[in-house]
Amino acid sequence: MAKSEKISEAVVRRLPIYLRYLSYLQHVGVTTVSSQQMGKNLDVNPAQIRKDLSSFGDFGKKGIGYDVNYLVEKIRQILKLSEEIRVALIGAGHLGHAISNYNAQVEDYMRIAAIFDNDPAKCGKVLAGITIQPLEELIQTVKEQKIRLAILTVPAAAAQSVANLLFEAGIEGILNFAPTTIRTERDVRIHYADVTSSLQSLAYYLT
């Protein structure tokens, strides 16, 4: 929708948190929830929740709250999760194994459809039901399978060269676990996941 183009990244990053919580409510049979209850359980200001959701439409009813099933459906639509999104994983090391196995176990529209590695000893082996392919096959496979997102779990020294292959293949977004910044001249969205930095910042709050 046109309005979503003006939505801040902070709001977009909170939507999956709301979706995860609402999906849990679905699972336990809760049908309606107020912004106050959501705020209490998620440690988010209820006014912020109402503001975030109202950016995309009027989903709640005053005095009643939000219909859980309806809101789950709408947030999935906003996040473009109403149909399967194929993902490529590059790097079949320990982290790649963990991510692949987790993805294979969860019921989600985000599905790892292809796995790549530059180690000949790994290529041809099966990980989470998917045969690991050499990097030489990345561009063709991404195009043929209409893969739109990628996860990088490669060493920092290899991240840029692998990203360049993904750019050439037409990838639209990358989640980068490598401890380095990726440069791109194309309109490709790159998010960074740095476990070490997150732990270091968390250590600040130790007593």
PDB file of C-alpha atoms in Angstrom:
ATOM      1  CA  MET A   1       0.000   0.000   0.000  1.00  0.00           C
ATOM      2  CA  ALA A   2       1.140   3.569  -0.666  1.00  0.00           C
ATOM      3  CA  LYS A   3       1.115   4.563   2.988  1.00  0.00           C
ATOM      4  CA  SER A   4       3.645   1.873   3.899  1.00  0.00           C
ATOM      5  CA  GLU A   5       6.265   3.663   1.795  1.00  0.00           C
ATOM      6  CA  LYS A   6       6.331   6.451   4.381  1.00  0.00           C
ATOM      7  CA  ILE A   7       6.454   4.153   7.403  1.00  0.00           C
ATOM      8  CA  SER A   8       9.632   4.359   9.482  1.00  0.00           C
ATOM      9  CA  GLU A   9      11.972   1.386   9.801  1.00  0.00           C
ATOM     10  CA  ALA A  10      11.360   1.338  13.571  1.00  0.00           C
ATOM     11  CA  VAL A  11       7.663   0.657  12.987  1.00  0.00           C
ATOM     12  CA  VAL A  12       8.401  -2.083  10.447  1.00  0.00           C
ATOM     13  CA  ARG A  13      10.776  -3.745  12.905  1.00  0.00           C
ATOM     14  CA  ARG A  14       8.083  -3.780  15.606  1.00  0.00           C
ATOM     15  CA  LEU A  15       5.451  -5.424  13.409  1.00  0.00           C
ATOM     16  CA  PRO A  16       7.047  -8.919  13.568  1.00  0.00           C
ATOM     17  CA  ILE A  17       7.100  -8.592  17.371  1.00  0.00           C
ATOM     18  CA  TYR A  18       3.368  -7.873  17.362  1.00  0.00           C
ATOM     19  CA  LEU A  19       2.780 -10.730  14.926  1.00  0.00           C
ATOM     20  CA  ARG A  20       4.677 -13.238  17.060  1.00  0.00           C
ATOM     21  CA  TYR A  21       2.701 -12.234  20.159  1.00  0.00           C
ATOM     22  CA  LEU A  22      -0.649 -12.305  18.349  1.00  0.00           C
ATOM     23  CA  SER A  23       0.166 -15.688  16.813  1.00  0.00           C
ATOM     24  CA  TYR A  24       0.751 -17.004  20.326  1.00  0.00           C
ATOM     25  CA  LEU A  25      -2.647 -15.639  21.394  1.00  0.00           C
ATOM     26  CA  GLN A  26      -4.173 -17.447  18.422  1.00  0.00           C
ATOM     27  CA  HIS A  27      -2.510 -20.662  19.533  1.00  0.00           C
ATOM     28  CA  VAL A  28      -3.943 -20.452  23.064  1.00  0.00           C
ATOM     29  CA  GLY A  29      -7.420 -19.487  21.858  1.00  0.00           C
ATOM     30  CA  VAL A  30      -7.524 -15.773  22.743  1.00  0.00           C
ATOM     31  CA  THR A  31      -9.840 -13.946  20.317  1.00  0.00           C
ATOM     32  CA  THR A  32      -9.519 -10.274  21.323  1.00  0.00           C
ATOM     33  CA  VAL A  33      -6.757  -8.214  22.915  1.00  0.00           C
ATOM     34  CA  SER A  34      -6.403  -4.572  23.928  1.00  0.00           C
ATOM     35  CA  SER A  35      -3.430  -2.340  23.233  1.00  0.00           C
ATOM     36  CA  GLN A  36      -2.995  -2.057  27.007  1.00  0.00           C
ATOM     37  CA  GLN A  37      -2.599  -5.823  27.349  1.00  0.00           C
ATOM     38  CA  MET A  38      -0.275  -5.972  24.364  1.00  0.00           C
ATOM     39  CA  GLY A  39       1.807  -3.152  25.799  1.00  0.00           C
ATOM     40  CA  LYS A  40       2.046  -4.839  29.195  1.00  0.00           C
ATOM     41  CA  ASN A  41       3.139  -8.179  27.753  1.00  0.00           C
ATOM     42  CA  LEU A  42       5.514  -6.741  25.151  1.00  0.00           C
ATOM     43  CA  ASP A  43       6.877  -3.895  27.295  1.00  0.00           C
ATOM     44  CA  VAL A  44       5.823  -1.383  24.648  1.00  0.00           C
ATOM     45  CA  ASN A  45       3.828   1.783  25.269  1.00  0.00           C
ATOM     46  CA  PRO A  46       0.178   1.028  24.337  1.00  0.00           C
ATOM     47  CA  ALA A  47      -0.038   4.399  22.611  1.00  0.00           C
ATOM     48  CA  GLN A  48       2.923   3.400  20.447  1.00  0.00           C
ATOM     49  CA  ILE A  49       1.186   0.152  19.484  1.00  0.00           C
ATOM     50  CA  ARG A  50      -1.990   2.008  18.521  1.00  0.00           C
ATOM     51  CA  LYS A  51       0.013   4.537  16.523  1.00  0.00           C
ATOM     52  CA  ASP A  52       1.997   1.833  14.731  1.00  0.00           C
ATOM     53  CA  LEU A  53      -1.091  -0.119  13.722  1.00  0.00           C
ATOM     54  CA  SER A  54      -3.121   2.953  12.771  1.00  0.00           C
ATOM     55  CA  SER A  55      -0.415   3.790  10.223  1.00  0.00           C
ATOM     56  CA  PHE A  56      -1.828   0.943   8.131  1.00  0.00           C
ATOM     57  CA  GLY A  57      -5.530   1.247   8.862  1.00  0.00           C
ATOM     58  CA  ASP A  58      -8.202   1.177  11.554  1.00  0.00           C
ATOM     59  CA  PHE A  59      -7.936  -2.317  13.003  1.00  0.00           C
ATOM     60  CA  GLY A  60      -9.288  -1.880  16.539  1.00  0.00           C
ATOM     61  CA  LYS A  61     -12.644  -1.135  18.098  1.00  0.00           C
ATOM     62  CA  LYS A  62     -12.889   1.281  21.011  1.00  0.00           C
ATOM     63  CA  GLY A  63     -13.825  -0.500  24.207  1.00  0.00           C
ATOM     64  CA  ILE A  64     -13.275  -3.916  22.636  1.00  0.00           C
ATOM     65  CA  GLY A  65      -9.729  -3.977  21.320  1.00  0.00           C
ATOM     66  CA  TYR A  66      -8.317  -5.906  18.410  1.00  0.00           C
ATOM     67  CA  ASP A  67      -9.695  -9.071  16.849  1.00  0.00           C
ATOM     68  CA  VAL A  68      -6.665 -11.356  17.077  1.00  0.00           C
ATOM     69  CA  ASN A  69      -7.333 -13.440  13.967  1.00  0.00           C
ATOM     70  CA  TYR A  70      -8.088 -10.380  11.851  1.00  0.00           C
ATOM     71  CA  LEU A  71      -5.007  -8.496  13.063  1.00  0.00           C
ATOM     72  CA  VAL A  72      -2.735 -11.475  12.415  1.00  0.00           C
ATOM     73  CA  GLU A  73      -4.047 -11.640   8.861  1.00  0.00           C
ATOM     74  CA  LYS A  74      -3.575  -7.906   8.303  1.00  0.00           C
ATOM     75  CA  ILE A  75      -0.030  -7.779   9.699  1.00  0.00           C
ATOM     76  CA  ARG A  76       0.898 -10.753   7.528  1.00  0.00           C
ATOM     77  CA  GLN A  77      -0.430  -8.835   4.526  1.00  0.00           C
ATOM     78  CA  ILE A  78       1.506  -5.714   5.509  1.00  0.00           C
ATOM     79  CA  LEU A  79       4.728  -7.735   5.859  1.00  0.00           C
ATOM     80  CA  LYS A  80       3.974  -9.499   2.555  1.00  0.00           C
ATOM     81  CA  LEU A  81       3.778 -12.852   4.330  1.00  0.00           C
ATOM     82  CA  SER A  82       0.503 -13.940   2.772  1.00  0.00           C
ATOM     83  CA  GLU A  83       2.359 -16.084   0.253  1.00  0.00           C
ATOM     84  CA  GLU A  84       5.609 -18.008   0.308  1.00  0.00           C
ATOM     85  CA  ILE A  85       8.822 -15.988   0.145  1.00  0.00           C
ATOM     86  CA  ARG A  86      11.833 -17.992  -0.943  1.00  0.00           C
ATOM     87  CA  VAL A  87      15.163 -17.405   0.754  1.00  0.00           C
ATOM     88  CA  ALA A  88      18.722 -18.417  -0.120  1.00  0.00           C
ATOM     89  CA  LEU A  89      21.223 -19.293   2.614  1.00  0.00           C
ATOM     90  CA  ILE A  90      24.885 -18.816   1.794  1.00  0.00           C
ATOM     91  CA  GLY A  91      27.279 -20.479   4.208  1.00  0.00           C
ATOM     92  CA  ALA A  92      26.660 -24.015   5.456  1.00  0.00           C
ATOM     93  CA  GLY A  93      28.760 -23.757   8.598  1.00  0.00           C
ATOM     94  CA  HIS A  94      27.557 -24.142  12.192  1.00  0.00           C
ATOM     95  CA  LEU A  95      25.348 -21.024  12.083  1.00  0.00           C
ATOM     96  CA  GLY A  96      24.011 -21.957   8.660  1.00  0.00           C
ATOM     97  CA  HIS A  97      23.122 -25.419   9.961  1.00  0.00           C
ATOM     98  CA  ALA A  98      21.273 -23.953  12.947  1.00  0.00           C
ATOM     99  CA  ILE A  99      19.288 -21.492  10.833  1.00  0.00           C
ATOM    100  CA  SER A 100      18.397 -24.108   8.212  1.00  0.00           C
ATOM    101  CA  ASN A 101      17.243 -26.681  10.760  1.00  0.00           C
ATOM    102  CA  TYR A 102      15.170 -24.092  12.604  1.00  0.00           C
ATOM    103  CA  ASN A 103      13.539 -22.844   9.411  1.00  0.00           C
ATOM    104  CA  ALA A 104      12.649 -26.407   8.416  1.00  0.00           C
ATOM    105  CA  GLN A 105      10.799 -26.930  11.711  1.00  0.00           C
ATOM    106  CA  VAL A 106       8.682 -23.775  11.863  1.00  0.00           C
ATOM    107  CA  GLU A 107       5.480 -23.169   9.948  1.00  0.00           C
ATOM    108  CA  ASP A 108       6.188 -19.931   8.158  1.00  0.00           C
ATOM    109  CA  TYR A 109       5.893 -18.320   4.758  1.00  0.00           C
ATOM    110  CA  MET A 110       9.613 -17.520   4.801  1.00  0.00           C
ATOM    111  CA  ARG A 111      11.230 -20.688   3.450  1.00  0.00           C
ATOM    112  CA  ILE A 112      14.876 -21.429   2.783  1.00  0.00           C
ATOM    113  CA  ALA A 113      14.734 -22.835  -0.739  1.00  0.00           C
ATOM    114  CA  ALA A 114      18.435 -23.102  -1.581  1.00  0.00           C
ATOM    115  CA  ILE A 115      21.725 -23.402   0.320  1.00  0.00           C
ATOM    116  CA  PHE A 116      25.177 -22.573  -1.059  1.00  0.00           C
ATOM    117  CA  ASP A 117      28.757 -23.006   0.093  1.00  0.00           C
ATOM    118  CA  ASN A 118      32.218 -22.723  -1.473  1.00  0.00           C
ATOM    119  CA  ASP A 119      33.552 -25.851   0.276  1.00  0.00           C
ATOM    120  CA  PRO A 120      33.532 -28.788  -2.200  1.00  0.00           C
ATOM    121  CA  ALA A 121      33.339 -31.193   0.760  1.00  0.00           C
ATOM    122  CA  LYS A 122      29.946 -29.742   1.742  1.00  0.00           C
ATOM    123  CA  CYS A 123      28.442 -29.392  -1.717  1.00  0.00           C
ATOM    124  CA  GLY A 124      26.166 -32.276  -2.607  1.00  0.00           C
ATOM    125  CA  LYS A 125      25.330 -33.026   1.023  1.00  0.00           C
ATOM    126  CA  VAL A 126      21.796 -32.544   2.301  1.00  0.00           C
ATOM    127  CA  LEU A 127      21.006 -29.975   5.010  1.00  0.00           C
ATOM    128  CA  ALA A 128      17.450 -29.693   6.354  1.00  0.00           C
ATOM    129  CA  GLY A 129      16.179 -31.494   3.265  1.00  0.00           C
ATOM    130  CA  ILE A 130      18.053 -29.240   0.822  1.00  0.00           C
ATOM    131  CA  THR A 131      21.091 -30.225  -1.244  1.00  0.00           C
ATOM    132  CA  ILE A 132      23.970 -27.800  -0.728  1.00  0.00           C
ATOM    133  CA  GLN A 133      25.082 -26.222  -4.014  1.00  0.00           C
ATOM    134  CA  PRO A 134      28.367 -24.591  -5.045  1.00  0.00           C
ATOM    135  CA  LEU A 135      28.476 -20.809  -5.337  1.00  0.00           C
ATOM    136  CA  GLU A 136      28.906 -21.160  -9.097  1.00  0.00           C
ATOM    137  CA  GLU A 137      25.242 -22.163  -9.293  1.00  0.00           C
ATOM    138  CA  LEU A 138      23.937 -19.273  -7.160  1.00  0.00           C
ATOM    139  CA  ILE A 139      22.945 -16.772  -9.841  1.00  0.00           C
ATOM    140  CA  GLN A 140      21.127 -19.298 -12.006  1.00  0.00           C
ATOM    141  CA  THR A 141      19.344 -20.939  -9.053  1.00  0.00           C
ATOM    142  CA  VAL A 142      18.205 -17.643  -7.518  1.00  0.00           C
ATOM    143  CA  LYS A 143      16.730 -16.568 -10.845  1.00  0.00           C
ATOM    144  CA  GLU A 144      15.116 -19.910 -11.657  1.00  0.00           C
ATOM    145  CA  GLN A 145      13.560 -20.377  -8.216  1.00  0.00           C
ATOM    146  CA  LYS A 146      12.508 -16.723  -7.947  1.00  0.00           C
ATOM    147  CA  ILE A 147      14.368 -16.327  -4.659  1.00  0.00           C
ATOM    148  CA  ARG A 148      13.947 -12.802  -3.297  1.00  0.00           C
ATOM    149  CA  LEU A 149      15.855 -12.740   0.012  1.00  0.00           C
ATOM    150  CA  ALA A 150      19.188 -14.096   1.210  1.00  0.00           C
ATOM    151  CA  ILE A 151      20.911 -14.899   4.493  1.00  0.00           C
ATOM    152  CA  LEU A 152      24.697 -14.545   4.650  1.00  0.00           C
ATOM    153  CA  THR A 153      26.555 -16.664   7.205  1.00  0.00           C
ATOM    154  CA  VAL A 154      29.951 -16.437   5.543  1.00  0.00           C
ATOM    155  CA  PRO A 155      33.299 -15.073   6.822  1.00  0.00           C
ATOM    156  CA  ALA A 156      33.672 -11.291   6.669  1.00  0.00           C
ATOM    157  CA  ALA A 157      36.292 -11.529   3.911  1.00  0.00           C
ATOM    158  CA  ALA A 158      33.826 -13.320   1.629  1.00  0.00           C
ATOM    159  CA  ALA A 159      30.689 -11.287   2.369  1.00  0.00           C
ATOM    160  CA  GLN A 160      31.105  -8.581  -0.290  1.00  0.00           C
ATOM    161  CA  SER A 161      31.953 -10.953  -3.134  1.00  0.00           C
ATOM    162  CA  VAL A 162      29.011 -13.196  -2.268  1.00  0.00           C
ATOM    163  CA  ALA A 163      26.743 -10.155  -1.989  1.00  0.00           C
ATOM    164  CA  ASN A 164      27.873  -9.070  -5.463  1.00  0.00           C
ATOM    165  CA  LEU A 165      26.688 -12.421  -6.835  1.00  0.00           C
ATOM    166  CA  LEU A 166      23.350 -11.923  -5.099  1.00  0.00           C
ATOM    167  CA  PHE A 167      23.016  -8.420  -6.551  1.00  0.00           C
ATOM    168  CA  GLU A 168      23.687  -9.808 -10.020  1.00  0.00           C
ATOM    169  CA  ALA A 169      21.053 -12.480  -9.448  1.00  0.00           C
ATOM    170  CA  GLY A 170      18.466  -9.802  -8.630  1.00  0.00           C
ATOM    171  CA  ILE A 171      18.093 -10.418  -4.897  1.00  0.00           C
ATOM    172  CA  GLU A 172      15.958  -7.794  -3.109  1.00  0.00           C
ATOM    173  CA  GLY A 173      17.132  -8.072   0.495  1.00  0.00           C
ATOM    174  CA  ILE A 174      19.978  -9.555   2.555  1.00  0.00           C
ATOM    175  CA  LEU A 175      20.228 -10.488   6.225  1.00  0.00           C
ATOM    176  CA  ASN A 176      23.956 -10.338   6.898  1.00  0.00           C
ATOM    177  CA  PHE A 177      25.507 -12.220   9.831  1.00  0.00           C
ATOM    178  CA  ALA A 178      29.070 -11.498   8.683  1.00  0.00           C
ATOM    179  CA  PRO A 179      30.812  -8.874  10.866  1.00  0.00           C
ATOM    180  CA  THR A 180      31.331  -6.409   8.026  1.00  0.00           C
ATOM    181  CA  THR A 181      29.460  -3.765   6.080  1.00  0.00           C
ATOM    182  CA  ILE A 182      28.247  -4.602   2.593  1.00  0.00           C
ATOM    183  CA  ARG A 183      28.421  -1.963  -0.136  1.00  0.00           C
ATOM    184  CA  THR A 184      25.766  -1.829  -2.828  1.00  0.00           C
ATOM    185  CA  GLU A 185      24.905   0.576  -5.625  1.00  0.00           C
ATOM    186  CA  ARG A 186      21.515  -1.058  -6.175  1.00  0.00           C
ATOM    187  CA  ASP A 187      18.315  -0.587  -4.244  1.00  0.00           C
ATOM    188  CA  VAL A 188      18.847  -3.704  -2.123  1.00  0.00           C
ATOM    189  CA  ARG A 189      17.808  -3.660   1.527  1.00  0.00           C
ATOM    190  CA  ILE A 190      20.528  -4.984   3.873  1.00  0.00           C
ATOM    191  CA  HIS A 191      19.954  -5.765   7.547  1.00  0.00           C
ATOM    192  CA  TYR A 192      22.729  -6.742   9.923  1.00  0.00           C
ATOM    193  CA  ALA A 193      22.599  -9.378  12.658  1.00  0.00           C
ATOM    194  CA  ASP A 194      25.586  -9.143  14.996  1.00  0.00           C
ATOM    195  CA  VAL A 195      25.330 -11.418  18.024  1.00  0.00           C
ATOM    196  CA  THR A 196      28.632 -10.199  19.502  1.00  0.00           C
ATOM    197  CA  SER A 197      27.638  -6.520  19.402  1.00  0.00           C
ATOM    198  CA  SER A 198      24.247  -7.319  20.918  1.00  0.00           C
ATOM    199  CA  LEU A 199      25.880  -9.194  23.798  1.00  0.00           C
ATOM    200  CA  GLN A 200      28.423  -6.406  24.318  1.00  0.00           C
ATOM    201  CA  SER A 201      25.668  -3.782  24.537  1.00  0.00           C
ATOM    202  CA  LEU A 202      23.713  -6.059  26.883  1.00  0.00           C
ATOM    203  CA  ALA A 203      26.762  -6.342  29.147  1.00  0.00           C
ATOM    204  CA  TYR A 204      26.514  -2.593  29.820  1.00  0.00           C
ATOM    205  CA  TYR A 205      23.401  -3.249  31.914  1.00  0.00           C
ATOM    206  CA  LEU A 206      25.003  -5.888  34.147  1.00  0.00           C
ATOM    207  CA  THR A 207      25.064  -4.944  37.823  1.00  0.00           C
TER     208      THR A 207
END
